[in-house]
Structure formats: structure tokens, C-alpha cells
Tab-separated table of C-alpha atoms in Angstrom:
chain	number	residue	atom	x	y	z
A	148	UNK	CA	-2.288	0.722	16.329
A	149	UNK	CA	-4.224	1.723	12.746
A	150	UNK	CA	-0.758	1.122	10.960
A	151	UNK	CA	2.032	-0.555	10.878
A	152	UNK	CA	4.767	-0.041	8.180
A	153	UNK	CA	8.040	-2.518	8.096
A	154	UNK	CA	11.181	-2.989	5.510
A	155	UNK	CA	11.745	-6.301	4.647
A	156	UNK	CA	15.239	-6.120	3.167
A	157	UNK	CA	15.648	-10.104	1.673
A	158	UNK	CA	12.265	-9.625	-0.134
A	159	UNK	CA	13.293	-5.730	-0.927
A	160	UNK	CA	9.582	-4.840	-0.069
A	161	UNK	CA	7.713	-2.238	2.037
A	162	UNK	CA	5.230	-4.568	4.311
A	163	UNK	CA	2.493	-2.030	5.810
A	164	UNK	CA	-0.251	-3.112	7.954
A	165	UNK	CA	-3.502	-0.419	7.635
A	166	UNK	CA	-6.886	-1.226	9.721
A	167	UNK	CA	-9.742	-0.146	11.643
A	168	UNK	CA	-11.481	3.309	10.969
A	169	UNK	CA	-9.510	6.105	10.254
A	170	UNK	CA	-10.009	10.095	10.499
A	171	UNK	CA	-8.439	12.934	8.463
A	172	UNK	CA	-5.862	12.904	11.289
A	173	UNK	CA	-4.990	9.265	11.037
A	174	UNK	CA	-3.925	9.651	7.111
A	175	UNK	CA	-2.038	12.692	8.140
A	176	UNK	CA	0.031	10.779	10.279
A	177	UNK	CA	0.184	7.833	8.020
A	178	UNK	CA	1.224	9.816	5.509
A	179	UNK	CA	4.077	11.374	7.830
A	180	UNK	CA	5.495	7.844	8.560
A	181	UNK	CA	4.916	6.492	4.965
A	182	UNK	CA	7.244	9.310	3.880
A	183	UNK	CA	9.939	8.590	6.273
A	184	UNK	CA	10.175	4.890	5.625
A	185	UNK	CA	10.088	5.192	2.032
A	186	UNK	CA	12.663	7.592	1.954
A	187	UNK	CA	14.633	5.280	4.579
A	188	UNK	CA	14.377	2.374	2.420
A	189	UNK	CA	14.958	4.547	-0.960
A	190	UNK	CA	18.149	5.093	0.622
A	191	UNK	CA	19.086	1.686	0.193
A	192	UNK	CA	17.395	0.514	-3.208
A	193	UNK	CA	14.927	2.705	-5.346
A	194	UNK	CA	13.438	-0.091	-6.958
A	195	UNK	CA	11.570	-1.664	-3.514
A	196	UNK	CA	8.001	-3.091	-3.890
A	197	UNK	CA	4.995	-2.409	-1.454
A	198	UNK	CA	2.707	-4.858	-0.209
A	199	UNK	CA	-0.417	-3.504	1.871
A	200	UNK	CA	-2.283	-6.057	4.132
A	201	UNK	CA	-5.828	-3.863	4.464
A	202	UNK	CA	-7.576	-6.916	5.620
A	203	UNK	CA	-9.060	-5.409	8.410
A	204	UNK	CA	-9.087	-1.908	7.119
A	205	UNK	CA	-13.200	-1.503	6.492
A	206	UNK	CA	-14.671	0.665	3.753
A	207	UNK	CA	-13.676	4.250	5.304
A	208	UNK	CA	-15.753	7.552	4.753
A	209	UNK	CA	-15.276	9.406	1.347
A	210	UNK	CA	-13.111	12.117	3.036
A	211	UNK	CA	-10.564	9.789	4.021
A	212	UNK	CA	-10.633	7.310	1.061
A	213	UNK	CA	-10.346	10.607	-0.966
A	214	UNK	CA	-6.951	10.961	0.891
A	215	UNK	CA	-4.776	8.009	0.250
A	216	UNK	CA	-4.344	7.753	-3.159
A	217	UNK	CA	-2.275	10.908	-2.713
A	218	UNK	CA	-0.428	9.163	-0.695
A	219	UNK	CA	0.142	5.878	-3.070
A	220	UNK	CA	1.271	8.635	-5.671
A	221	UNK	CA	3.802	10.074	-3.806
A	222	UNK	CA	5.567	6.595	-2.400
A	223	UNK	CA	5.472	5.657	-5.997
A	224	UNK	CA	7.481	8.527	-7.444
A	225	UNK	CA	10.279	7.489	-4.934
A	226	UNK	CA	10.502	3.632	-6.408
A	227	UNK	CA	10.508	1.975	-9.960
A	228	UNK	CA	8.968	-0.890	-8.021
A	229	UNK	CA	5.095	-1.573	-7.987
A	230	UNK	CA	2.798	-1.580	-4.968
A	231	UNK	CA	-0.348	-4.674	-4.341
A	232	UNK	CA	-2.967	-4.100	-1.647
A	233	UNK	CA	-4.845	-7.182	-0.511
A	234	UNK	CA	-8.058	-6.012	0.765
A	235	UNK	CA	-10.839	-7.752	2.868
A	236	UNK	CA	-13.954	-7.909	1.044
A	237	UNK	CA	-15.246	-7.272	-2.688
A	238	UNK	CA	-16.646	-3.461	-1.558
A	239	UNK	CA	-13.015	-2.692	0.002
A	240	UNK	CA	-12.050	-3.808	-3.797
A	241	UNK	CA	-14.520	-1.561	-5.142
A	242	UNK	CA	-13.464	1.228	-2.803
A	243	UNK	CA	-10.179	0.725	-3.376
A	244	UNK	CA	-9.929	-0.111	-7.433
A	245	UNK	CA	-11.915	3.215	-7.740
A	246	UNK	CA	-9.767	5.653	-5.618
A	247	UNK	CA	-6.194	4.038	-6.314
A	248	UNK	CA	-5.414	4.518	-10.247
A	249	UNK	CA	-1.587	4.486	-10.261
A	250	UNK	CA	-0.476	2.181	-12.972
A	251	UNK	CA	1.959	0.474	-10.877
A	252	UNK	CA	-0.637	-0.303	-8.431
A	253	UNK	CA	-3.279	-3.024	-7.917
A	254	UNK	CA	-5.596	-4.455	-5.862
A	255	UNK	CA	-5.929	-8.243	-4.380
A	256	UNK	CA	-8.197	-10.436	-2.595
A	257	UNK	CA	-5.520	-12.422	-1.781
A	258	UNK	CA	-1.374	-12.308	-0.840
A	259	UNK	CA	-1.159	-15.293	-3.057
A	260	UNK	CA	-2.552	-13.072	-5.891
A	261	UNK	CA	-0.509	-9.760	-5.005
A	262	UNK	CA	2.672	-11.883	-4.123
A	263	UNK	CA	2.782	-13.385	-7.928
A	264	UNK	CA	1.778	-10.531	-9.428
A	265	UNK	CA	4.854	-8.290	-7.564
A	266	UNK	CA	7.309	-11.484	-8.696
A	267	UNK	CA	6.376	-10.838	-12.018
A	268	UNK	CA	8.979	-9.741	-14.717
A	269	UNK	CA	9.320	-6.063	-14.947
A	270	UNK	CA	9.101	-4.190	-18.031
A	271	UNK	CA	12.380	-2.430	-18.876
């Protein structure tokens, strides 16, 4: 399975699991079941958090890297909460930092890093 996307309701957080190669196809359908749980879990709190294991998600082809942030914009219109990928290798970083721009997104090397950063105090 390329992805794997889970609600964690005591942490109020959106666990998803991404790896392997993907093709135009793949994001299509991620995108499909992205939508559905984040509108599942909006249903029960609109202020969740996201937390993206991409550990084993390798530096994919421009078309499809061109693809998610789209994606990461559209889950974050339906929360207040912020979303912290924890990626694999310094050029999955660079891929990533350079195609993901939300503000309430950012990108890890490690889940000790994203975790503290998504326990941070929000602004009001």
C-alpha cells in the first residue's frame, strides 16, 4: 500500500503513512481518501493536526511532487490545526521545503522535531 491515512482521536491528529514511487494516478487517489478522512475527522473537531511519516517516500518525479502541495492546501483550509512531515533524507527536505509553502506547514527530519513543534502553543 503507497498510503495509509489514520485518526488518532486522544492525540486529535491525522497520522498518514506516504511511500514508495508514486504516479499521477496514485495522488489522484490519495487525494480522494485525504478528502474523505479530513472531512470525517472535521466532523468531529476542526482544529486536528497532521503528522506525515514520508520516511520511505523517495524524491518523486516533478509531475507528481508538483501535485501534492495542492493537496496540503486543501486539508488545511478544513482545520485551524498545523500539519509536520518527517521526511527521509536531506533531498526529500529539499524536495519537500520547496514544493510545500503553506504557513501552517513544515518539514522534519525527525518525529521528535515535528511532534514538539505540533505541541507548541498556538497563536490566537
Amino acid at each position: 500500500m503507497k498510503f495509509r491515512l489514520d485518526y488518532d482521536s486522544r492525540r486529535n491528529l491525522i497520522l498518514i503513512n506516504i511511500r514508495e514511487f508514486w504516479t499521477v494516478e496514485t495522488v489522484r487517489d490519495f487525494a480522494t481518501a485525504a478528502g474523505a478522512k479530513a472531512q470525517e475527522v472535521r466532523a468531529i473537531r476542526d482544529d486536528y493536526d497532521v503528522l506525515i511519516d514520508s520516511r520511505d517516500f523517495p524524491v518523486q518525479a516533478n509531475d507528481v511532487a508538483d501535485l501534492l502541495p495542492s493537496i496540503a492546501e486543501a486539508g488545511l483550509t478544513l482545520t485551524s490545526g498545523r500539519a509536520a512531515s518527517v521526511v527521509g533524507s536531506h533531498l526529500n527536505k529539499l524536495q519537500a521545503e520547496r514544493t510545500q509553502t503553506h504557513p501552517r506547514m513544515r518539514i522534519f527530519m525527525t518525529f521528535e522535531e515535528a511532534e514538539a513543534w505540533l505541541a507548541e502553543p498556538r497563536e490566537p
